[in-house]
Amino acid sequence: MADLDSGHIFLTTFAPIKDSSESNANHTSFEQNVRIALAKLPTAMQSPATQNTGINSPFSRNKRNHLARMFVLNDAVYNGRIGQNALVATVKGVNTVVPQHVDQLNCAYLVFAADIDAITRDGEPLPTNLSKAEQKDVRAAYARELWNTMELEIQDVYSNCVGFEDVDTADDFAEYLDKCHVETTMPFHDYYLELPKFHLLATKPLLLAVLIPALVAVIALVMRILGWIDVPMLGWNTLWTFIIAAALTVLFAFMAVKYVIRNGEKPLTPATYDDLPSVLKSLYSQQKFSTFAVENQGASAGDLHKNFAAFLTANKPSDRTEPTQIPGVISMAAMDKLNKKTGRST
């Protein structure tokens, strides 16, 4: 199903950027304003350079973002002429000097892509499937969460886009983002510890359902051509047998194709620990346990038992909410740097 897979929404939106000829007091194009606003947004703390700034991405202020990306799309990419067989082109009289049609956008767009947990409230389990209306509710809840956690940044970027003048509240932004929504079928991540049970096709029954009436139709047609009016022993008229069998072949083929498409649209089930709080807790536990293992090398059985009990008490492995790694940082070391910069406790 478009947008939904493995319990996540893969959100893509295209917001048209205002035309540069419109009134602009700063004498800077709206497209350039968007680029400046995006350049000012801090990235996540994923490298030594970004860690030293002590400033985290505004998208880290909520725990639904697995990935978020914004960029300006000026125009569609031209990949060159559509290739074709040279002999066929010569026979058809194709003049390769004449340019083919080139797709172009009517304006520049602000593209926003995000991979989010498909939930409407924090803490909810990831769903296996959602209707179109339920997916819209998830997108709206996420948009409201963005507005509530990074309103100033959103206004700075989207104020240069068409139609954003009427956006004043979280609900307004949810409605605006929904108008910009574009369906996508490309997932951005995979956390599976074990491969899921894919929606495999029952290939043999599907083929038999189409081939059997097709074979009957061919046999009946051949018999009719050879002068057989009726099917031996059965007494069926060969012409009507051919017509009915051919009609069933077309019907079953159509139904088989529809079934294959519906089967391919089914979203995969969420992994066991696929929500963002679980991912963050896993990263936290992995690093804490590595440190514990190093520090307890050579410890006696009694000390190891006591220290491990203290480790479980302090780190609460079964609690996804705390203590845990915060969003937007690549490691506990990065989180410690951020805490020192902001004066927060770990």
mmCIF file of C-alpha atoms in Angstrom:
data_model
loop_
_atom_site.group_PDB
_atom_site.id
_atom_site.type_symbol
_atom_site.label_atom_id
_atom_site.label_comp_id
_atom_site.label_asym_id
_atom_site.label_seq_id
_atom_site.Cartn_x
_atom_site.Cartn_y
_atom_site.Cartn_z
ATOM 1 C CA MET A 1 0.000 0.000 0.000
ATOM 2 C CA ALA A 2 1.289 3.453 -0.873
ATOM 3 C CA ASP A 3 2.842 5.418 2.014
ATOM 4 C CA LEU A 4 2.397 2.617 4.585
ATOM 5 C CA ASP A 5 4.748 -0.288 5.225
ATOM 6 C CA SER A 6 6.180 -2.096 8.265
ATOM 7 C CA GLY A 7 4.102 0.077 10.603
ATOM 8 C CA HIS A 8 5.485 3.354 9.261
ATOM 9 C CA ILE A 9 4.274 6.174 7.076
ATOM 10 C CA PHE A 10 6.725 7.212 4.371
ATOM 11 C CA LEU A 11 5.578 10.788 3.945
ATOM 12 C CA THR A 12 6.395 12.893 0.888
ATOM 13 C CA THR A 13 5.069 16.416 0.305
ATOM 14 C CA PHE A 14 5.663 18.980 -2.460
ATOM 15 C CA ALA A 15 4.949 22.614 -1.527
ATOM 16 C CA PRO A 16 5.122 25.054 -4.467
ATOM 17 C CA ILE A 17 7.461 27.975 -3.805
ATOM 18 C CA LYS A 18 6.144 31.441 -4.615
ATOM 19 C CA ASP A 19 7.122 33.019 -7.900
ATOM 20 C CA SER A 20 10.066 35.389 -7.591
ATOM 21 C CA SER A 21 8.179 38.100 -9.466
ATOM 22 C CA GLU A 22 5.773 38.507 -6.546
ATOM 23 C CA SER A 23 6.303 41.375 -4.118
ATOM 24 C CA ASN A 24 9.203 40.683 -1.782
ATOM 25 C CA ALA A 25 10.377 43.391 0.602
ATOM 26 C CA ASN A 26 13.784 41.761 1.077
ATOM 27 C CA HIS A 27 14.543 41.810 -2.673
ATOM 28 C CA THR A 28 15.487 38.160 -2.449
ATOM 29 C CA SER A 29 13.693 35.446 -4.379
ATOM 30 C CA PHE A 30 11.397 33.207 -2.378
ATOM 31 C CA GLU A 31 13.357 30.210 -3.595
ATOM 32 C CA GLN A 32 16.538 31.717 -2.188
ATOM 33 C CA ASN A 33 14.729 32.490 1.075
ATOM 34 C CA VAL A 34 13.809 28.822 1.363
ATOM 35 C CA ARG A 35 17.406 27.785 0.769
ATOM 36 C CA ILE A 36 18.617 30.248 3.416
ATOM 37 C CA ALA A 37 16.029 28.979 5.915
ATOM 38 C CA LEU A 38 17.031 25.375 5.241
ATOM 39 C CA ALA A 39 20.723 26.239 5.581
ATOM 40 C CA LYS A 40 20.031 27.702 9.021
ATOM 41 C CA LEU A 41 18.358 24.514 10.245
ATOM 42 C CA PRO A 42 20.875 22.545 12.347
ATOM 43 C CA THR A 43 21.415 18.947 11.339
ATOM 44 C CA ALA A 44 21.311 16.036 13.726
ATOM 45 C CA MET A 45 24.434 15.457 15.842
ATOM 46 C CA GLN A 46 25.874 12.676 13.704
ATOM 47 C CA SER A 47 29.499 13.715 13.232
ATOM 48 C CA PRO A 48 32.273 15.314 15.331
ATOM 49 C CA ALA A 49 31.638 18.665 13.624
ATOM 50 C CA THR A 50 27.913 18.662 14.377
ATOM 51 C CA GLN A 51 28.460 17.297 17.884
ATOM 52 C CA ASN A 52 30.763 20.184 18.752
ATOM 53 C CA THR A 53 28.057 22.724 17.940
ATOM 54 C CA GLY A 54 25.898 21.465 20.774
ATOM 55 C CA ILE A 55 22.791 22.209 18.701
ATOM 56 C CA ASN A 56 20.452 19.401 17.706
ATOM 57 C CA SER A 57 18.047 19.191 14.794
ATOM 58 C CA PRO A 58 14.557 20.610 15.494
ATOM 59 C CA PHE A 59 13.129 17.341 14.190
ATOM 60 C CA SER A 60 14.601 15.628 17.255
ATOM 61 C CA ARG A 61 12.037 17.387 19.456
ATOM 62 C CA ASN A 62 9.505 14.619 18.881
ATOM 63 C CA LYS A 63 9.838 10.852 18.972
ATOM 64 C CA ARG A 64 8.144 9.937 15.699
ATOM 65 C CA ASN A 65 10.842 10.872 13.185
ATOM 66 C CA HIS A 66 13.081 8.099 11.929
ATOM 67 C CA LEU A 67 14.217 10.252 9.047
ATOM 68 C CA ALA A 68 13.381 13.781 7.908
ATOM 69 C CA ARG A 69 14.706 15.647 4.905
ATOM 70 C CA MET A 70 13.889 18.964 3.235
ATOM 71 C CA PHE A 71 15.271 20.269 -0.042
ATOM 72 C CA VAL A 72 14.402 22.506 -2.978
ATOM 73 C CA LEU A 73 13.516 20.823 -6.269
ATOM 74 C CA ASN A 74 14.035 23.290 -9.101
ATOM 75 C CA ASP A 75 12.952 21.059 -11.929
ATOM 76 C CA ALA A 76 12.654 17.477 -13.098
ATOM 77 C CA VAL A 77 15.945 15.818 -13.993
ATOM 78 C CA TYR A 78 16.486 15.296 -17.728
ATOM 79 C CA ASN A 79 17.965 11.865 -18.330
ATOM 80 C CA GLY A 80 18.468 12.266 -22.085
ATOM 81 C CA ARG A 81 16.539 10.823 -24.990
ATOM 82 C CA ILE A 82 14.445 7.717 -24.508
ATOM 83 C CA GLY A 83 16.458 4.928 -26.080
ATOM 84 C CA GLN A 84 15.046 2.808 -28.888
ATOM 85 C CA ASN A 85 16.184 0.256 -31.437
ATOM 86 C CA ALA A 86 18.095 2.017 -34.211
ATOM 87 C CA LEU A 87 16.609 -0.188 -36.969
ATOM 88 C CA VAL A 88 13.064 0.330 -35.711
ATOM 89 C CA ALA A 89 13.663 4.090 -35.463
ATOM 90 C CA THR A 90 14.963 4.130 -39.061
ATOM 91 C CA VAL A 91 11.938 2.199 -40.369
ATOM 92 C CA LYS A 92 9.587 4.554 -38.511
ATOM 93 C CA GLY A 93 11.444 7.552 -39.878
ATOM 94 C CA VAL A 94 12.332 8.968 -36.464
ATOM 95 C CA ASN A 95 14.454 12.099 -36.786
ATOM 96 C CA THR A 96 16.859 11.893 -33.835
ATOM 97 C CA VAL A 97 17.893 15.503 -34.364
ATOM 98 C CA VAL A 98 14.454 16.685 -33.277
ATOM 99 C CA PRO A 99 14.313 16.859 -29.444
ATOM 100 C CA GLN A 100 11.835 14.663 -27.608
ATOM 101 C CA HIS A 101 9.380 16.120 -25.114
ATOM 102 C CA VAL A 102 11.097 17.174 -21.881
ATOM 103 C CA ASP A 103 9.101 17.127 -18.642
ATOM 104 C CA GLN A 104 9.376 20.328 -16.630
ATOM 105 C CA LEU A 105 7.921 21.529 -13.333
ATOM 106 C CA ASN A 106 5.762 24.639 -13.387
ATOM 107 C CA CYS A 107 7.741 26.112 -10.463
ATOM 108 C CA ALA A 108 10.298 25.207 -7.813
ATOM 109 C CA TYR A 109 9.026 23.014 -4.968
ATOM 110 C CA LEU A 110 9.971 22.550 -1.344
ATOM 111 C CA VAL A 111 10.148 18.782 -0.884
ATOM 112 C CA PHE A 112 9.680 17.330 2.575
ATOM 113 C CA ALA A 113 10.225 13.601 3.075
ATOM 114 C CA ALA A 114 9.851 11.863 6.430
ATOM 115 C CA ASP A 115 9.781 8.304 7.711
ATOM 116 C CA ILE A 116 7.571 8.263 10.813
ATOM 117 C CA ASP A 117 5.853 5.854 13.155
ATOM 118 C CA ALA A 118 2.283 5.385 11.893
ATOM 119 C CA ILE A 119 0.653 6.448 15.160
ATOM 120 C CA THR A 120 -1.567 9.312 16.265
ATOM 121 C CA ARG A 121 -0.369 9.367 19.890
ATOM 122 C CA ASP A 122 3.056 8.640 21.362
ATOM 123 C CA GLY A 123 3.323 5.174 22.870
ATOM 124 C CA GLU A 124 0.801 3.488 20.585
ATOM 125 C CA PRO A 125 1.836 0.176 18.985
ATOM 126 C CA LEU A 126 2.716 0.224 15.313
ATOM 127 C CA PRO A 127 -0.198 -0.886 13.106
ATOM 128 C CA THR A 128 -0.062 -3.656 10.531
ATOM 129 C CA ASN A 129 -2.526 -1.976 8.210
ATOM 130 C CA LEU A 130 -4.417 1.308 7.960
ATOM 131 C CA SER A 131 -7.221 2.539 5.743
ATOM 132 C CA LYS A 132 -6.737 5.654 3.623
ATOM 133 C CA ALA A 133 -8.684 7.692 6.191
ATOM 134 C CA GLU A 134 -6.566 6.310 9.051
ATOM 135 C CA GLN A 135 -3.365 7.138 7.156
ATOM 136 C CA LYS A 136 -4.634 10.681 6.716
ATOM 137 C CA ASP A 137 -5.257 10.879 10.477
ATOM 138 C CA VAL A 138 -1.678 9.744 11.134
ATOM 139 C CA ARG A 139 -0.277 12.368 8.761
ATOM 140 C CA ALA A 140 -2.420 15.063 10.376
ATOM 141 C CA ALA A 141 -1.348 14.052 13.902
ATOM 142 C CA TYR A 142 2.288 14.139 12.809
ATOM 143 C CA ALA A 143 1.892 17.571 11.192
ATOM 144 C CA ARG A 144 0.356 18.929 14.388
ATOM 145 C CA GLU A 145 3.248 17.454 16.378
ATOM 146 C CA LEU A 146 5.718 19.190 14.064
ATOM 147 C CA TRP A 147 3.920 22.498 14.498
ATOM 148 C CA ASN A 148 3.846 22.159 18.282
ATOM 149 C CA THR A 149 7.558 21.312 18.512
ATOM 150 C CA MET A 150 9.127 23.485 15.783
ATOM 151 C CA GLU A 151 6.623 26.154 14.780
ATOM 152 C CA LEU A 152 9.195 28.913 14.288
ATOM 153 C CA GLU A 153 11.345 26.816 11.951
ATOM 154 C CA ILE A 154 8.285 25.729 9.955
ATOM 155 C CA GLN A 155 7.114 29.299 9.522
ATOM 156 C CA ASP A 156 10.586 30.435 8.487
ATOM 157 C CA VAL A 157 10.718 27.821 5.721
ATOM 158 C CA TYR A 158 7.112 27.518 4.559
ATOM 159 C CA SER A 159 6.306 31.249 4.605
ATOM 160 C CA ASN A 160 7.885 31.330 1.150
ATOM 161 C CA CYS A 161 5.454 28.729 -0.222
ATOM 162 C CA VAL A 162 2.162 29.220 -2.026
ATOM 163 C CA GLY A 163 -0.913 29.168 0.190
ATOM 164 C CA PHE A 164 0.897 29.247 3.527
ATOM 165 C CA GLU A 165 -0.412 32.734 4.325
ATOM 166 C CA ASP A 166 -3.550 31.251 5.893
ATOM 167 C CA VAL A 167 -1.684 28.814 8.173
ATOM 168 C CA ASP A 168 -1.870 30.008 11.782
ATOM 169 C CA THR A 169 -2.470 26.874 13.851
ATOM 170 C CA ALA A 170 -1.399 23.235 14.075
ATOM 171 C CA ASP A 171 -4.655 22.158 12.416
ATOM 172 C CA ASP A 172 -4.075 24.638 9.596
ATOM 173 C CA PHE A 173 -0.601 23.216 9.010
ATOM 174 C CA ALA A 174 -1.964 19.651 9.001
ATOM 175 C CA GLU A 175 -4.497 20.644 6.341
ATOM 176 C CA TYR A 176 -1.834 22.481 4.326
ATOM 177 C CA LEU A 177 0.606 19.570 4.416
ATOM 178 C CA ASP A 178 -2.167 17.204 3.343
ATOM 179 C CA LYS A 179 -2.766 19.327 0.220
ATOM 180 C CA CYS A 180 0.939 18.947 -0.600
ATOM 181 C CA HIS A 181 0.931 15.197 0.007
ATOM 182 C CA VAL A 182 2.266 12.908 -2.744
ATOM 183 C CA GLU A 183 1.937 9.136 -2.428
ATOM 184 C CA THR A 184 5.138 7.134 -2.320
ATOM 185 C CA THR A 185 5.833 3.401 -2.454
ATOM 186 C CA MET A 186 9.518 3.533 -1.504
ATOM 187 C CA PRO A 187 10.351 2.698 2.125
ATOM 188 C CA PHE A 188 13.363 4.462 3.608
ATOM 189 C CA HIS A 189 14.482 2.026 6.309
ATOM 190 C CA ASP A 190 14.445 -1.561 7.510
ATOM 191 C CA TYR A 191 14.890 -2.585 11.151
ATOM 192 C CA TYR A 192 13.960 -6.248 10.767
ATOM 193 C CA LEU A 193 15.923 -8.600 13.003
ATOM 194 C CA GLU A 194 14.298 -11.435 11.054
ATOM 195 C CA LEU A 195 12.828 -11.205 7.582
ATOM 196 C CA PRO A 196 9.038 -10.913 7.724
ATOM 197 C CA LYS A 197 6.651 -13.405 6.201
ATOM 198 C CA PHE A 198 6.173 -11.905 2.781
ATOM 199 C CA HIS A 199 2.827 -12.042 1.008
ATOM 200 C CA LEU A 200 3.765 -14.923 -1.294
ATOM 201 C CA LEU A 201 1.571 -15.729 -4.268
ATOM 202 C CA ALA A 202 -0.082 -19.099 -4.790
ATOM 203 C CA THR A 203 1.432 -19.240 -8.273
ATOM 204 C CA LYS A 204 0.353 -22.744 -9.331
ATOM 205 C CA PRO A 205 -3.356 -22.344 -8.469
ATOM 206 C CA LEU A 206 -3.410 -18.964 -10.221
ATOM 207 C CA LEU A 207 -1.817 -20.403 -13.361
ATOM 208 C CA LEU A 208 -4.118 -23.407 -13.376
ATOM 209 C CA ALA A 209 -7.186 -21.212 -12.977
ATOM 210 C CA VAL A 210 -6.207 -19.395 -16.195
ATOM 211 C CA LEU A 211 -4.611 -22.211 -18.210
ATOM 212 C CA ILE A 212 -7.340 -24.856 -17.779
ATOM 213 C CA PRO A 213 -10.175 -22.845 -19.416
ATOM 214 C CA ALA A 214 -7.649 -21.572 -21.989
ATOM 215 C CA LEU A 215 -6.749 -25.172 -22.887
ATOM 216 C CA VAL A 216 -10.428 -26.120 -23.131
ATOM 217 C CA ALA A 217 -11.025 -23.137 -25.419
ATOM 218 C CA VAL A 218 -8.128 -24.161 -27.714
ATOM 219 C CA ILE A 219 -9.277 -27.793 -27.896
ATOM 220 C CA ALA A 220 -12.888 -26.761 -28.605
ATOM 221 C CA LEU A 221 -11.735 -24.369 -31.349
ATOM 222 C CA VAL A 222 -9.545 -27.013 -32.995
ATOM 223 C CA MET A 223 -12.419 -29.530 -32.880
ATOM 224 C CA ARG A 224 -14.747 -26.989 -34.476
ATOM 225 C CA ILE A 225 -12.257 -26.305 -37.248
ATOM 226 C CA LEU A 226 -11.917 -30.040 -37.875
ATOM 227 C CA GLY A 227 -15.699 -30.359 -38.201
ATOM 228 C CA TRP A 228 -16.703 -31.628 -34.772
ATOM 229 C CA ILE A 229 -20.042 -30.032 -33.912
ATOM 230 C CA ASP A 230 -20.297 -31.539 -30.445
ATOM 231 C CA VAL A 231 -17.760 -32.640 -27.871
ATOM 232 C CA PRO A 232 -17.657 -36.461 -27.819
ATOM 233 C CA MET A 233 -19.323 -38.135 -24.812
ATOM 234 C CA LEU A 234 -20.260 -34.748 -23.298
ATOM 235 C CA GLY A 235 -22.453 -33.547 -26.113
ATOM 236 C CA TRP A 236 -21.478 -29.906 -25.672
ATOM 237 C CA ASN A 237 -21.570 -27.675 -28.717
ATOM 238 C CA THR A 238 -17.927 -26.998 -29.592
ATOM 239 C CA LEU A 239 -18.605 -23.397 -30.624
ATOM 240 C CA TRP A 240 -20.347 -22.523 -27.377
ATOM 241 C CA THR A 241 -17.730 -24.471 -25.434
ATOM 242 C CA PHE A 242 -15.024 -22.337 -27.056
ATOM 243 C CA ILE A 243 -16.881 -19.086 -26.390
ATOM 244 C CA ILE A 244 -17.601 -19.893 -22.733
ATOM 245 C CA ALA A 245 -14.076 -21.236 -22.061
ATOM 246 C CA ALA A 246 -12.478 -18.201 -23.741
ATOM 247 C CA ALA A 247 -14.678 -15.858 -21.705
ATOM 248 C CA LEU A 248 -13.726 -17.690 -18.489
ATOM 249 C CA THR A 249 -10.041 -17.454 -19.444
ATOM 250 C CA VAL A 250 -10.287 -13.674 -19.829
ATOM 251 C CA LEU A 251 -12.301 -13.351 -16.608
ATOM 252 C CA PHE A 252 -9.923 -15.527 -14.553
ATOM 253 C CA ALA A 253 -6.870 -13.759 -16.004
ATOM 254 C CA PHE A 254 -8.350 -10.397 -15.040
ATOM 255 C CA MET A 255 -9.155 -11.633 -11.528
ATOM 256 C CA ALA A 256 -5.657 -13.127 -11.170
ATOM 257 C CA VAL A 257 -3.997 -9.827 -12.142
ATOM 258 C CA LYS A 258 -6.197 -7.916 -9.692
ATOM 259 C CA TYR A 259 -5.324 -10.404 -6.952
ATOM 260 C CA VAL A 260 -1.596 -10.092 -7.681
ATOM 261 C CA ILE A 261 -1.810 -6.278 -7.501
ATOM 262 C CA ARG A 262 -3.765 -6.356 -4.225
ATOM 263 C CA ASN A 263 -1.290 -8.848 -2.795
ATOM 264 C CA GLY A 264 1.612 -6.583 -3.733
ATOM 265 C CA GLU A 265 -0.092 -3.585 -2.110
ATOM 266 C CA LYS A 266 -0.364 -5.256 1.281
ATOM 267 C CA PRO A 267 2.010 -3.606 3.770
ATOM 268 C CA LEU A 268 4.502 -5.755 5.633
ATOM 269 C CA THR A 269 3.943 -6.269 9.337
ATOM 270 C CA PRO A 270 5.982 -4.150 11.782
ATOM 271 C CA ALA A 271 9.109 -5.655 13.274
ATOM 272 C CA THR A 272 9.118 -6.467 16.977
ATOM 273 C CA TYR A 273 11.188 -3.419 17.950
ATOM 274 C CA ASP A 274 10.469 -1.118 15.013
ATOM 275 C CA ASP A 275 9.070 1.984 16.723
ATOM 276 C CA LEU A 276 11.406 4.900 17.387
ATOM 277 C CA PRO A 277 11.398 4.613 21.224
ATOM 278 C CA SER A 278 12.455 0.948 20.886
ATOM 279 C CA VAL A 279 15.200 1.838 18.396
ATOM 280 C CA LEU A 280 16.550 4.555 20.695
ATOM 281 C CA LYS A 281 16.398 2.230 23.689
ATOM 282 C CA SER A 282 18.239 -0.457 21.720
ATOM 283 C CA LEU A 283 21.033 1.960 20.815
ATOM 284 C CA TYR A 284 21.258 3.097 24.435
ATOM 285 C CA SER A 285 21.299 -0.465 25.823
ATOM 286 C CA GLN A 286 23.865 -1.632 23.293
ATOM 287 C CA GLN A 287 26.345 1.084 24.278
ATOM 288 C CA LYS A 288 25.724 0.776 28.017
ATOM 289 C CA PHE A 289 26.108 -2.996 27.934
ATOM 290 C CA SER A 290 29.332 -2.735 25.906
ATOM 291 C CA THR A 291 30.741 -0.439 28.580
ATOM 292 C CA PHE A 292 29.526 -2.817 31.296
ATOM 293 C CA ALA A 293 31.224 -5.790 29.583
ATOM 294 C CA VAL A 294 34.533 -3.938 29.302
ATOM 295 C CA GLU A 295 34.465 -2.698 32.904
ATOM 296 C CA ASN A 296 33.687 -6.154 34.323
ATOM 297 C CA GLN A 297 36.396 -8.123 32.572
ATOM 298 C CA GLY A 298 37.968 -10.485 35.106
ATOM 299 C CA ALA A 299 35.376 -9.763 37.818
ATOM 300 C CA SER A 300 34.497 -12.610 40.158
ATOM 301 C CA ALA A 301 31.167 -14.414 39.800
ATOM 302 C CA GLY A 302 29.803 -12.705 42.893
ATOM 303 C CA ASP A 303 30.875 -9.219 41.796
ATOM 304 C CA LEU A 304 29.587 -9.837 38.257
ATOM 305 C CA HIS A 305 26.195 -10.898 39.602
ATOM 306 C CA LYS A 306 25.996 -7.843 41.880
ATOM 307 C CA ASN A 307 27.182 -5.432 39.193
ATOM 308 C CA PHE A 308 24.763 -6.834 36.617
ATOM 309 C CA ALA A 309 21.872 -6.420 39.049
ATOM 310 C CA ALA A 310 22.914 -2.789 39.502
ATOM 311 C CA PHE A 311 23.136 -2.428 35.704
ATOM 312 C CA LEU A 312 19.560 -3.696 35.262
ATOM 313 C CA THR A 313 18.284 -1.383 37.999
ATOM 314 C CA ALA A 314 19.995 1.673 36.554
ATOM 315 C CA ASN A 315 19.272 1.102 32.857
ATOM 316 C CA LYS A 316 15.813 -0.599 32.929
ATOM 317 C CA PRO A 317 16.122 -2.594 29.675
ATOM 318 C CA SER A 318 12.376 -3.309 29.534
ATOM 319 C CA ASP A 319 11.415 0.371 29.804
ATOM 320 C CA ARG A 320 11.470 2.064 26.399
ATOM 321 C CA THR A 321 10.974 5.556 27.794
ATOM 322 C CA GLU A 322 13.840 5.975 30.254
ATOM 323 C CA PRO A 323 16.728 5.989 30.527
ATOM 324 C CA THR A 324 17.320 6.085 26.787
ATOM 325 C CA GLN A 325 19.184 7.807 24.011
ATOM 326 C CA ILE A 326 17.612 11.029 22.799
ATOM 327 C CA PRO A 327 16.696 11.489 19.120
ATOM 328 C CA GLY A 328 19.147 13.171 16.777
ATOM 329 C CA VAL A 329 22.403 11.934 18.328
ATOM 330 C CA ILE A 330 24.510 9.107 16.999
ATOM 331 C CA SER A 331 25.921 7.902 20.314
ATOM 332 C CA MET A 332 25.871 8.356 24.070
ATOM 333 C CA ALA A 333 29.094 10.351 23.740
ATOM 334 C CA ALA A 334 27.276 12.788 21.480
ATOM 335 C CA MET A 335 24.407 12.958 23.943
ATOM 336 C CA ASP A 336 26.829 13.717 26.784
ATOM 337 C CA LYS A 337 28.282 16.599 24.748
ATOM 338 C CA LEU A 338 24.804 17.945 24.116
ATOM 339 C CA ASN A 339 23.912 17.708 27.795
ATOM 340 C CA LYS A 340 27.071 19.579 28.775
ATOM 341 C CA LYS A 341 26.291 22.315 26.243
ATOM 342 C CA THR A 342 22.701 22.702 27.411
ATOM 343 C CA GLY A 343 23.295 22.037 31.097
ATOM 344 C CA ARG A 344 20.972 19.038 31.197
ATOM 345 C CA SER A 345 21.597 15.892 33.206
ATOM 346 C CA THR A 346 21.961 12.531 31.460
#
